[in-house]
């Protein structure tokens, strides 16, 4: 499976459900003021004047957060917190307190409240607390949806299990994979080390009609050249010294399903000729046999290299390059889809908690910010390792030592500037003039900053 089985969950919310705030306060003017503050910040609000009136709007799959005054007649905010905690312990509750209620609110946070705001509060600070709570809730709901998809095992859900994220880049990739999954087309996946190329291959396999057949993964860079042909094609008994019995090779074993060739650029040139014949004829011959064995398989190859450049340099066969590069999927590195980092990290934390039989530890905002700013040269694989270290209590020193959690001011500013410029270029179709206009700076200024940051564009 593409993700480790975590906890069973209740049905996830409808994908179109909008995150919102349920506001509970018995004073009408306060309700109106807070409602206007949140709506000006683009946050949808439902207001209620009592706990009992609000509770029907708050279910386990409520996609937003609850904001409540502490002191109210009949039933107060602490009773509301207790009711919400019984329904869904992961639903954030933000309490609004008067000066005399601060100690009570702090005690309530120990009981599970997300945060508290003391009256009178600054609107920007209040909105920031609510936004953080909404972000946390969104992560919780997305993880629940992924866990439910894992349990259902349906084709469309299989693609989302394998390709986790909500960034535009990963959404486009999921759409492309969904369009290809039901076909038998061979596919070339291009991406950096650790970006998740095997996950793309598994999504294509599990999202298509071959999902109940074998998925055979071969790391072409890990097989000694002298053993490559036997590993891939198998052999008959007595085919060579030490071949005591017949052996089925990887290609034949994948028949009916999918053959995934990782690091295909590492395949020996002599084997590339034989692979080309397999792709064309869908037949193999075991070593020591003259009988052709038909194979029904889909081939997905993955590489971190430009195969065309390798072919021009004589390090990869051009005919195989052309044969593999019929349909190409490009997997973006993690630094180009930073908005997916918190979701992936939290999912990996849940998986690590199951693996090590430990309670799930919350990801603090400071760590989430550090994760977003890190470059992640090892991509998703490196992020998953960091999540396991976090679960085991070893992430902070290691992360800081790597410079990701404690970058200097200049580095922070460069990273933020890079993100802003990259977003503007994407929105403008990689046109510098349009991006400069969107950023309200001269074109030359943008070009100079791009040159300093090592960025490029179409014009």
Short mmCIF file of C-alpha atoms in Angstrom, two decimals:
data_model
loop_
_atom_site.label_atom_id
_atom_site.label_comp_id
_atom_site.label_asym_id
_atom_site.label_seq_id
_atom_site.Cartn_x
_atom_site.Cartn_y
_atom_site.Cartn_z
CA UNK A 1 0.00 0.00 0.00
CA UNK A 2 1.08 3.59 -0.58
CA UNK A 3 0.71 4.70 3.02
CA UNK A 4 0.98 2.66 6.18
CA UNK A 5 -2.34 1.77 7.77
CA UNK A 6 -3.04 4.19 10.60
CA UNK A 7 -6.21 4.53 12.68
CA UNK A 8 -9.76 3.83 11.56
CA UNK A 9 -11.76 7.01 11.26
CA UNK A 10 -15.28 8.27 10.79
CA UNK A 11 -16.35 9.43 7.32
CA UNK A 12 -14.42 12.45 6.14
CA UNK A 13 -16.15 15.70 5.26
CA UNK A 14 -17.28 16.47 1.74
CA UNK A 15 -14.33 17.93 -0.19
CA UNK A 16 -16.29 21.12 -0.86
CA UNK A 17 -16.91 21.81 2.83
CA UNK A 18 -15.55 25.27 3.71
CA UNK A 19 -13.61 25.81 6.94
CA UNK A 20 -15.47 28.22 9.18
CA UNK A 21 -15.88 29.47 12.73
CA UNK A 22 -18.71 28.74 15.12
CA UNK A 23 -18.85 31.75 17.45
CA UNK A 24 -20.66 31.48 20.78
CA UNK A 25 -21.25 34.58 22.92
CA UNK A 26 -24.32 35.75 24.80
CA UNK A 27 -23.62 39.45 24.13
CA UNK A 28 -24.99 40.57 20.77
CA UNK A 29 -22.59 43.48 20.22
CA UNK A 30 -19.57 41.27 20.87
CA UNK A 31 -20.90 38.69 18.43
CA UNK A 32 -21.39 41.35 15.77
CA UNK A 33 -17.92 42.82 16.32
CA UNK A 34 -16.14 39.47 16.17
CA UNK A 35 -18.20 38.33 13.20
CA UNK A 36 -17.25 41.45 11.25
CA UNK A 37 -13.57 41.09 12.21
CA UNK A 38 -13.43 37.51 10.96
CA UNK A 39 -15.45 38.12 7.81
CA UNK A 40 -13.16 41.02 6.88
CA UNK A 41 -10.33 38.49 7.15
CA UNK A 42 -12.18 36.20 4.73
CA UNK A 43 -13.37 33.71 7.35
CA UNK A 44 -16.96 32.44 7.32
CA UNK A 45 -18.74 32.73 10.68
CA UNK A 46 -21.85 31.20 12.28
CA UNK A 47 -22.95 32.97 15.46
CA UNK A 48 -24.92 31.59 18.40
CA UNK A 49 -25.99 33.14 21.69
CA UNK A 50 -25.78 29.97 23.79
CA UNK A 51 -24.00 26.66 24.07
CA UNK A 52 -27.12 24.60 23.46
CA UNK A 53 -27.93 26.55 20.29
CA UNK A 54 -24.40 26.04 18.92
CA UNK A 55 -23.93 22.33 19.59
CA UNK A 56 -26.09 21.03 16.69
CA UNK A 57 -23.73 22.84 14.27
CA UNK A 58 -20.64 21.14 15.71
CA UNK A 59 -20.19 17.53 14.67
CA UNK A 60 -17.18 15.24 14.52
CA UNK A 61 -16.63 16.20 10.90
CA UNK A 62 -17.12 19.93 11.42
CA UNK A 63 -14.35 21.41 9.21
CA UNK A 64 -13.73 24.58 11.21
CA UNK A 65 -13.05 25.74 14.77
CA UNK A 66 -15.08 26.93 17.75
CA UNK A 67 -14.64 30.36 19.36
CA UNK A 68 -16.48 30.87 22.62
CA UNK A 69 -16.73 33.31 25.50
CA UNK A 70 -15.96 31.72 28.86
CA UNK A 71 -18.61 33.37 31.03
CA UNK A 72 -22.16 32.87 29.78
CA UNK A 73 -25.46 32.18 31.59
CA UNK A 74 -26.93 28.67 31.82
CA UNK A 75 -23.93 26.87 30.26
CA UNK A 76 -20.48 28.47 29.90
CA UNK A 77 -17.54 28.08 27.57
CA UNK A 78 -15.89 25.43 29.72
CA UNK A 79 -18.96 23.22 29.43
CA UNK A 80 -18.92 23.80 25.68
CA UNK A 81 -15.25 22.76 25.62
CA UNK A 82 -16.09 19.55 27.47
CA UNK A 83 -18.92 18.74 25.02
CA UNK A 84 -16.70 19.42 22.00
CA UNK A 85 -13.89 17.31 23.43
CA UNK A 86 -16.29 14.38 23.83
CA UNK A 87 -17.45 14.73 20.23
CA UNK A 88 -14.05 15.33 18.67
CA UNK A 89 -10.88 15.80 20.77
CA UNK A 90 -9.07 17.21 17.71
CA UNK A 91 -11.53 20.08 17.11
CA UNK A 92 -9.84 23.34 18.20
CA UNK A 93 -11.69 25.52 20.72
CA UNK A 94 -10.50 29.12 21.24
CA UNK A 95 -11.76 30.77 24.42
CA UNK A 96 -12.40 34.49 24.92
CA UNK A 97 -11.74 35.56 28.48
CA UNK A 98 -12.05 38.59 30.69
CA UNK A 99 -9.11 39.61 32.86
CA UNK A 100 -10.40 37.65 35.83
CA UNK A 101 -10.82 34.47 33.76
CA UNK A 102 -7.21 34.07 32.59
CA UNK A 103 -6.29 31.48 35.24
CA UNK A 104 -9.45 29.59 34.36
CA UNK A 105 -8.61 29.73 30.65
CA UNK A 106 -5.06 28.47 31.27
CA UNK A 107 -6.55 25.58 33.21
CA UNK A 108 -8.92 24.94 30.31
CA UNK A 109 -5.97 24.71 27.91
CA UNK A 110 -4.63 21.90 30.04
CA UNK A 111 -7.99 20.23 29.43
CA UNK A 112 -7.60 20.58 25.68
CA UNK A 113 -8.54 24.15 24.67
CA UNK A 114 -6.51 25.32 21.67
CA UNK A 115 -5.83 28.87 22.91
CA UNK A 116 -7.40 31.80 24.71
CA UNK A 117 -7.70 35.50 23.90
CA UNK A 118 -7.99 38.05 26.68
CA UNK A 119 -10.40 40.99 26.37
CA UNK A 120 -9.93 43.58 25.05
CA UNK A 121 -7.99 41.97 22.22
CA UNK A 122 -6.18 43.29 19.15
CA UNK A 123 -8.06 42.23 16.01
CA UNK A 124 -4.94 41.14 14.09
CA UNK A 125 -3.75 38.95 16.97
CA UNK A 126 -7.20 37.40 17.31
CA UNK A 127 -7.43 36.65 13.58
CA UNK A 128 -3.94 35.10 13.63
CA UNK A 129 -4.94 32.71 16.45
CA UNK A 130 -8.08 31.71 14.54
CA UNK A 131 -6.13 31.19 11.32
CA UNK A 132 -3.62 28.93 13.08
CA UNK A 133 -6.48 26.93 14.55
CA UNK A 134 -8.11 26.62 11.12
CA UNK A 135 -4.81 25.47 9.60
CA UNK A 136 -4.48 22.81 12.28
CA UNK A 137 -8.05 21.67 11.71
CA UNK A 138 -7.46 21.46 7.96
CA UNK A 139 -4.48 19.15 8.57
CA UNK A 140 -6.54 16.95 10.88
CA UNK A 141 -9.38 16.66 8.36
CA UNK A 142 -7.02 15.93 5.48
CA UNK A 143 -5.32 13.18 7.49
CA UNK A 144 -8.71 11.67 8.32
CA UNK A 145 -9.67 11.72 4.67
CA UNK A 146 -6.43 9.99 3.73
CA UNK A 147 -6.88 7.34 6.42
CA UNK A 148 -10.42 6.67 5.26
CA UNK A 149 -9.21 6.43 1.67
CA UNK A 150 -6.61 3.93 2.85
CA UNK A 151 -9.31 1.79 4.47
CA UNK A 152 -11.66 1.92 1.48
CA UNK A 153 -8.94 1.05 -1.01
CA UNK A 154 -10.82 2.53 -3.97
CA UNK A 155 -9.01 3.43 -7.20
CA UNK A 156 -9.41 7.21 -7.02
CA UNK A 157 -8.54 7.20 -3.34
CA UNK A 158 -5.46 5.07 -4.07
CA UNK A 159 -4.06 7.92 -6.16
CA UNK A 160 -4.64 10.40 -3.32
CA UNK A 161 -3.08 8.01 -0.79
CA UNK A 162 0.06 7.82 -2.88
CA UNK A 163 0.29 11.46 -3.93
CA UNK A 164 -0.47 13.45 -0.80
CA UNK A 165 -0.79 17.23 -0.93
CA UNK A 166 -2.96 20.15 -1.93
CA UNK A 167 -0.46 22.31 -3.83
CA UNK A 168 -1.33 23.17 -7.46
CA UNK A 169 1.64 21.09 -8.64
CA UNK A 170 0.56 17.92 -6.85
CA UNK A 171 -3.08 18.43 -7.84
CA UNK A 172 -2.06 18.61 -11.50
CA UNK A 173 0.07 15.50 -11.10
CA UNK A 174 -2.86 13.61 -9.52
CA UNK A 175 -5.08 14.63 -12.43
CA UNK A 176 -2.49 13.38 -14.93
CA UNK A 177 -2.06 10.10 -13.04
CA UNK A 178 -5.85 9.62 -12.86
CA UNK A 179 -6.09 10.12 -16.63
CA UNK A 180 -3.33 7.56 -17.27
CA UNK A 181 -4.10 4.98 -14.57
CA UNK A 182 -6.88 3.23 -16.46
CA UNK A 183 -4.72 2.87 -19.59
CA UNK A 184 -1.89 0.45 -20.24
CA UNK A 185 0.47 3.16 -21.48
CA UNK A 186 4.09 2.88 -20.39
CA UNK A 187 5.19 5.95 -18.44
CA UNK A 188 8.48 7.70 -17.65
CA UNK A 189 8.60 9.47 -14.27
CA UNK A 190 11.18 12.23 -13.85
CA UNK A 191 12.08 13.61 -10.43
CA UNK A 192 14.85 14.28 -7.95
CA UNK A 193 16.14 11.70 -5.49
CA UNK A 194 13.62 11.10 -2.72
CA UNK A 195 10.83 13.07 -4.42
CA UNK A 196 8.52 10.04 -4.49
CA UNK A 197 8.84 8.56 -7.99
CA UNK A 198 7.87 5.12 -6.72
CA UNK A 199 4.74 6.65 -5.19
CA UNK A 200 3.77 7.93 -8.65
CA UNK A 201 4.31 4.44 -10.05
CA UNK A 202 2.22 2.89 -7.28
CA UNK A 203 -0.53 5.45 -7.87
CA UNK A 204 -0.63 4.47 -11.55
CA UNK A 205 -0.75 0.79 -10.57
CA UNK A 206 -3.26 0.96 -7.73
CA UNK A 207 -5.46 3.45 -9.54
CA UNK A 208 -5.87 1.19 -12.58
CA UNK A 209 -7.26 -2.22 -13.48
CA UNK A 210 -3.98 -3.97 -12.61
CA UNK A 211 -4.21 -3.09 -8.90
CA UNK A 212 -4.86 -6.72 -7.87
CA UNK A 213 -1.87 -8.00 -9.84
CA UNK A 214 1.84 -7.83 -8.92
CA UNK A 215 3.69 -4.53 -8.58
CA UNK A 216 7.35 -5.45 -9.07
CA UNK A 217 9.87 -2.73 -8.27
CA UNK A 218 13.43 -3.04 -9.56
CA UNK A 219 16.23 -0.66 -8.57
CA UNK A 220 18.40 -0.77 -11.65
CA UNK A 221 21.29 0.85 -9.80
CA UNK A 222 21.41 -1.85 -7.12
CA UNK A 223 21.85 -4.96 -9.30
CA UNK A 224 25.39 -6.00 -10.26
CA UNK A 225 25.83 -5.98 -14.04
CA UNK A 226 26.86 -9.65 -14.06
CA UNK A 227 23.54 -10.62 -12.46
CA UNK A 228 21.26 -8.23 -14.32
CA UNK A 229 20.06 -10.54 -17.08
CA UNK A 230 19.32 -13.42 -14.71
CA UNK A 231 17.49 -11.11 -12.29
CA UNK A 232 15.35 -9.59 -15.02
CA UNK A 233 14.73 -12.55 -17.36
CA UNK A 234 15.19 -15.55 -15.09
CA UNK A 235 16.96 -18.73 -16.11
CA UNK A 236 16.47 -22.43 -16.70
CA UNK A 237 18.12 -25.08 -14.56
CA UNK A 238 21.73 -25.55 -15.67
CA UNK A 239 21.82 -22.30 -17.65
CA UNK A 240 25.09 -21.40 -15.93
CA UNK A 241 27.26 -22.62 -13.07
CA UNK A 242 25.23 -22.51 -9.89
CA UNK A 243 21.83 -22.45 -11.64
CA UNK A 244 20.48 -25.56 -9.96
CA UNK A 245 16.81 -24.95 -10.75
CA UNK A 246 14.59 -22.81 -12.91
CA UNK A 247 14.08 -19.25 -11.71
CA UNK A 248 11.39 -16.77 -12.78
CA UNK A 249 12.79 -13.29 -13.44
CA UNK A 250 11.40 -9.92 -12.40
CA UNK A 251 9.81 -9.21 -15.78
CA UNK A 252 7.93 -12.50 -15.92
CA UNK A 253 6.92 -12.18 -12.27
CA UNK A 254 5.32 -8.80 -13.09
CA UNK A 255 3.17 -10.29 -15.86
CA UNK A 256 -0.43 -9.20 -15.43
CA UNK A 257 0.67 -6.24 -13.33
CA UNK A 258 3.25 -3.46 -13.35
CA UNK A 259 7.04 -3.48 -13.70
CA UNK A 260 8.64 -0.43 -12.09
CA UNK A 261 12.20 0.28 -13.20
CA UNK A 262 13.72 2.78 -10.78
CA UNK A 263 16.99 4.54 -11.68
CA UNK A 264 16.59 3.26 -15.23
CA UNK A 265 19.53 5.46 -16.25
CA UNK A 266 21.76 2.98 -14.35
CA UNK A 267 20.78 0.00 -16.50
CA UNK A 268 23.77 -1.49 -18.36
CA UNK A 269 23.79 -0.69 -22.07
CA UNK A 270 23.73 -4.39 -22.99
CA UNK A 271 20.54 -4.83 -20.97
CA UNK A 272 18.95 -1.78 -22.56
CA UNK A 273 18.87 -3.61 -25.90
CA UNK A 274 17.02 -6.54 -24.31
CA UNK A 275 14.61 -4.25 -22.47
CA UNK A 276 13.79 -2.47 -25.73
CA UNK A 277 12.84 -5.81 -27.27
CA UNK A 278 10.59 -6.60 -24.30
CA UNK A 279 8.84 -3.24 -24.61
CA UNK A 280 8.26 -3.82 -28.31
CA UNK A 281 7.32 -7.52 -28.35
CA UNK A 282 6.09 -8.15 -24.77
CA UNK A 283 8.02 -11.44 -24.77
CA UNK A 284 11.04 -12.71 -22.85
CA UNK A 285 13.41 -15.65 -23.08
CA UNK A 286 14.89 -17.08 -19.89
CA UNK A 287 18.63 -17.68 -19.85
CA UNK A 288 19.29 -21.16 -21.17
CA UNK A 289 16.01 -21.30 -23.11
CA UNK A 290 15.02 -20.65 -26.73
CA UNK A 291 11.33 -20.47 -25.96
CA UNK A 292 9.68 -17.03 -25.95
CA UNK A 293 7.37 -16.43 -22.99
CA UNK A 294 4.67 -13.78 -23.53
CA UNK A 295 4.30 -11.22 -20.75
CA UNK A 296 1.40 -8.88 -20.15
CA UNK A 297 2.71 -5.94 -18.20
CA UNK A 298 2.83 -2.21 -17.89
CA UNK A 299 6.29 -0.67 -17.63
CA UNK A 300 6.90 2.45 -15.56
CA UNK A 301 10.45 3.77 -15.60
CA UNK A 302 11.83 6.43 -13.28
CA UNK A 303 14.92 8.58 -13.52
CA UNK A 304 16.52 11.61 -11.91
CA UNK A 305 18.54 12.29 -15.07
CA UNK A 306 17.74 13.79 -18.46
CA UNK A 307 17.73 10.64 -20.60
CA UNK A 308 18.02 12.64 -23.81
CA UNK A 309 21.21 14.29 -22.55
CA UNK A 310 22.55 10.89 -21.47
CA UNK A 311 21.72 9.49 -24.92
CA UNK A 312 23.56 12.37 -26.61
CA UNK A 313 26.57 11.60 -24.39
CA UNK A 314 26.45 7.90 -25.38
CA UNK A 315 25.50 6.75 -21.87
CA UNK A 316 21.95 5.68 -22.75
CA UNK A 317 20.49 4.15 -25.90
CA UNK A 318 18.59 6.69 -27.97
CA UNK A 319 16.10 4.14 -29.25
CA UNK A 320 15.22 3.10 -25.67
CA UNK A 321 15.04 6.75 -24.67
CA UNK A 322 12.48 7.39 -27.42
CA UNK A 323 10.54 4.25 -26.46
CA UNK A 324 10.35 5.17 -22.78
CA UNK A 325 9.61 8.86 -23.29
CA UNK A 326 6.14 8.43 -24.77
CA UNK A 327 4.31 9.73 -21.70
CA UNK A 328 6.40 11.65 -19.17
CA UNK A 329 5.29 12.74 -15.69
CA UNK A 330 7.45 15.27 -13.86
CA UNK A 331 7.36 15.07 -10.07
CA UNK A 332 8.16 18.47 -8.52
CA UNK A 333 10.69 18.59 -5.66
CA UNK A 334 9.39 19.40 -2.18
CA UNK A 335 10.82 22.93 -2.24
CA UNK A 336 8.47 23.72 -5.15
CA UNK A 337 5.38 22.63 -3.22
CA UNK A 338 6.15 23.91 0.26
CA UNK A 339 2.48 24.20 1.17
CA UNK A 340 2.35 20.37 1.22
CA UNK A 341 5.13 20.08 3.82
CA UNK A 342 3.00 20.45 7.02
CA UNK A 343 0.42 17.92 5.80
CA UNK A 344 3.05 15.39 4.77
CA UNK A 345 4.98 15.84 8.00
CA UNK A 346 1.88 15.34 10.16
CA UNK A 347 0.93 12.24 8.15
CA UNK A 348 4.43 10.82 8.61
CA UNK A 349 4.24 11.60 12.35
CA UNK A 350 1.03 9.54 12.57
CA UNK A 351 2.67 6.70 10.67
CA UNK A 352 5.73 6.86 12.94
CA UNK A 353 3.49 6.81 16.02
CA UNK A 354 1.92 3.59 14.78
CA UNK A 355 5.30 2.13 13.84
CA UNK A 356 6.90 2.85 17.22
CA UNK A 357 3.69 2.38 19.24
CA UNK A 358 3.83 5.86 20.72
CA UNK A 359 1.19 8.57 21.15
CA UNK A 360 1.02 11.16 18.39
CA UNK A 361 3.00 14.27 19.31
CA UNK A 362 1.73 17.67 18.20
CA UNK A 363 3.80 19.65 15.72
CA UNK A 364 4.37 23.10 17.28
CA UNK A 365 4.01 26.22 15.08
CA UNK A 366 7.73 27.02 15.41
CA UNK A 367 8.68 23.62 14.00
CA UNK A 368 6.08 23.93 11.25
CA UNK A 369 7.62 27.24 10.18
CA UNK A 370 11.11 25.71 10.21
CA UNK A 371 9.90 22.80 8.10
CA UNK A 372 8.40 25.18 5.56
CA UNK A 373 11.64 27.15 5.27
CA UNK A 374 13.97 24.16 4.90
CA UNK A 375 15.26 23.27 1.41
CA UNK A 376 14.84 19.46 1.75
CA UNK A 377 17.44 18.28 -0.79
CA UNK A 378 16.36 14.72 0.07
CA UNK A 379 12.73 15.68 -0.61
CA UNK A 380 9.87 13.56 0.78
CA UNK A 381 12.22 10.81 1.92
CA UNK A 382 14.18 13.29 4.03
CA UNK A 383 10.96 14.79 5.42
CA UNK A 384 9.72 11.35 6.44
CA UNK A 385 12.99 10.66 8.26
CA UNK A 386 12.62 14.00 10.06
CA UNK A 387 9.09 13.03 11.15
CA UNK A 388 10.40 9.79 12.62
CA UNK A 389 13.13 11.67 14.49
CA UNK A 390 10.49 14.07 15.80
CA UNK A 391 8.42 11.15 17.07
CA UNK A 392 11.49 9.68 18.77
CA UNK A 393 12.46 13.02 20.32
CA UNK A 394 15.62 13.60 18.29
CA UNK A 395 14.52 16.09 15.65
CA UNK A 396 15.14 19.47 17.31
CA UNK A 397 18.92 19.28 17.82
CA UNK A 398 19.46 17.55 14.51
CA UNK A 399 17.24 20.00 12.66
CA UNK A 400 18.93 23.00 14.26
CA UNK A 401 22.37 21.55 13.55
CA UNK A 402 21.46 21.35 9.89
CA UNK A 403 20.71 25.06 9.89
CA UNK A 404 17.06 24.59 8.91
CA UNK A 405 15.42 25.52 12.19
CA UNK A 406 17.69 28.47 12.97
CA UNK A 407 18.57 30.23 9.70
CA UNK A 408 20.14 33.67 9.79
CA UNK A 409 18.13 36.76 8.91
CA UNK A 410 19.61 37.10 5.42
CA UNK A 411 18.90 33.47 4.65
CA UNK A 412 15.33 33.81 5.90
CA UNK A 413 14.78 36.91 3.77
CA UNK A 414 16.22 35.19 0.68
CA UNK A 415 13.97 32.18 1.18
CA UNK A 416 10.86 34.30 1.62
CA UNK A 417 11.79 36.44 -1.41
CA UNK A 418 12.36 33.31 -3.48
CA UNK A 419 8.93 31.94 -2.53
CA UNK A 420 7.18 35.22 -3.39
CA UNK A 421 8.92 35.51 -6.76
CA UNK A 422 8.33 31.85 -7.64
CA UNK A 423 4.62 32.22 -6.88
CA UNK A 424 4.40 35.39 -8.99
CA UNK A 425 6.17 33.69 -11.91
CA UNK A 426 3.88 30.66 -11.74
CA UNK A 427 0.78 32.89 -11.66
CA UNK A 428 2.05 34.85 -14.68
CA UNK A 429 2.97 31.84 -16.79
CA UNK A 430 6.71 32.39 -16.21
CA UNK A 431 6.56 35.86 -17.82
CA UNK A 432 8.89 38.28 -16.03
CA UNK A 433 7.08 41.42 -17.15
CA UNK A 434 3.72 40.20 -15.86
CA UNK A 435 5.29 38.98 -12.61
CA UNK A 436 7.01 42.34 -12.08
CA UNK A 437 3.70 44.11 -12.62
CA UNK A 438 1.97 41.80 -10.12
CA UNK A 439 4.73 42.47 -7.56
CA UNK A 440 4.61 46.22 -8.30
CA UNK A 441 8.35 46.49 -8.97
CA UNK A 442 10.32 47.41 -12.12
CA UNK A 443 11.13 44.57 -14.50
CA UNK A 444 14.87 45.19 -14.15
CA UNK A 445 14.63 45.00 -10.34
CA UNK A 446 12.86 41.64 -10.60
CA UNK A 447 15.43 40.36 -13.13
CA UNK A 448 18.29 41.39 -10.86
CA UNK A 449 16.74 39.66 -7.85
CA UNK A 450 16.04 36.53 -9.88
CA UNK A 451 19.66 36.46 -11.04
CA UNK A 452 20.88 36.78 -7.45
CA UNK A 453 18.57 33.95 -6.33
CA UNK A 454 19.41 31.73 -9.29
CA UNK A 455 15.87 31.84 -10.73
CA UNK A 456 14.98 31.77 -14.40
CA UNK A 457 11.85 32.27 -16.50
CA UNK A 458 10.59 31.96 -20.07
CA UNK A 459 11.41 35.56 -21.05
#
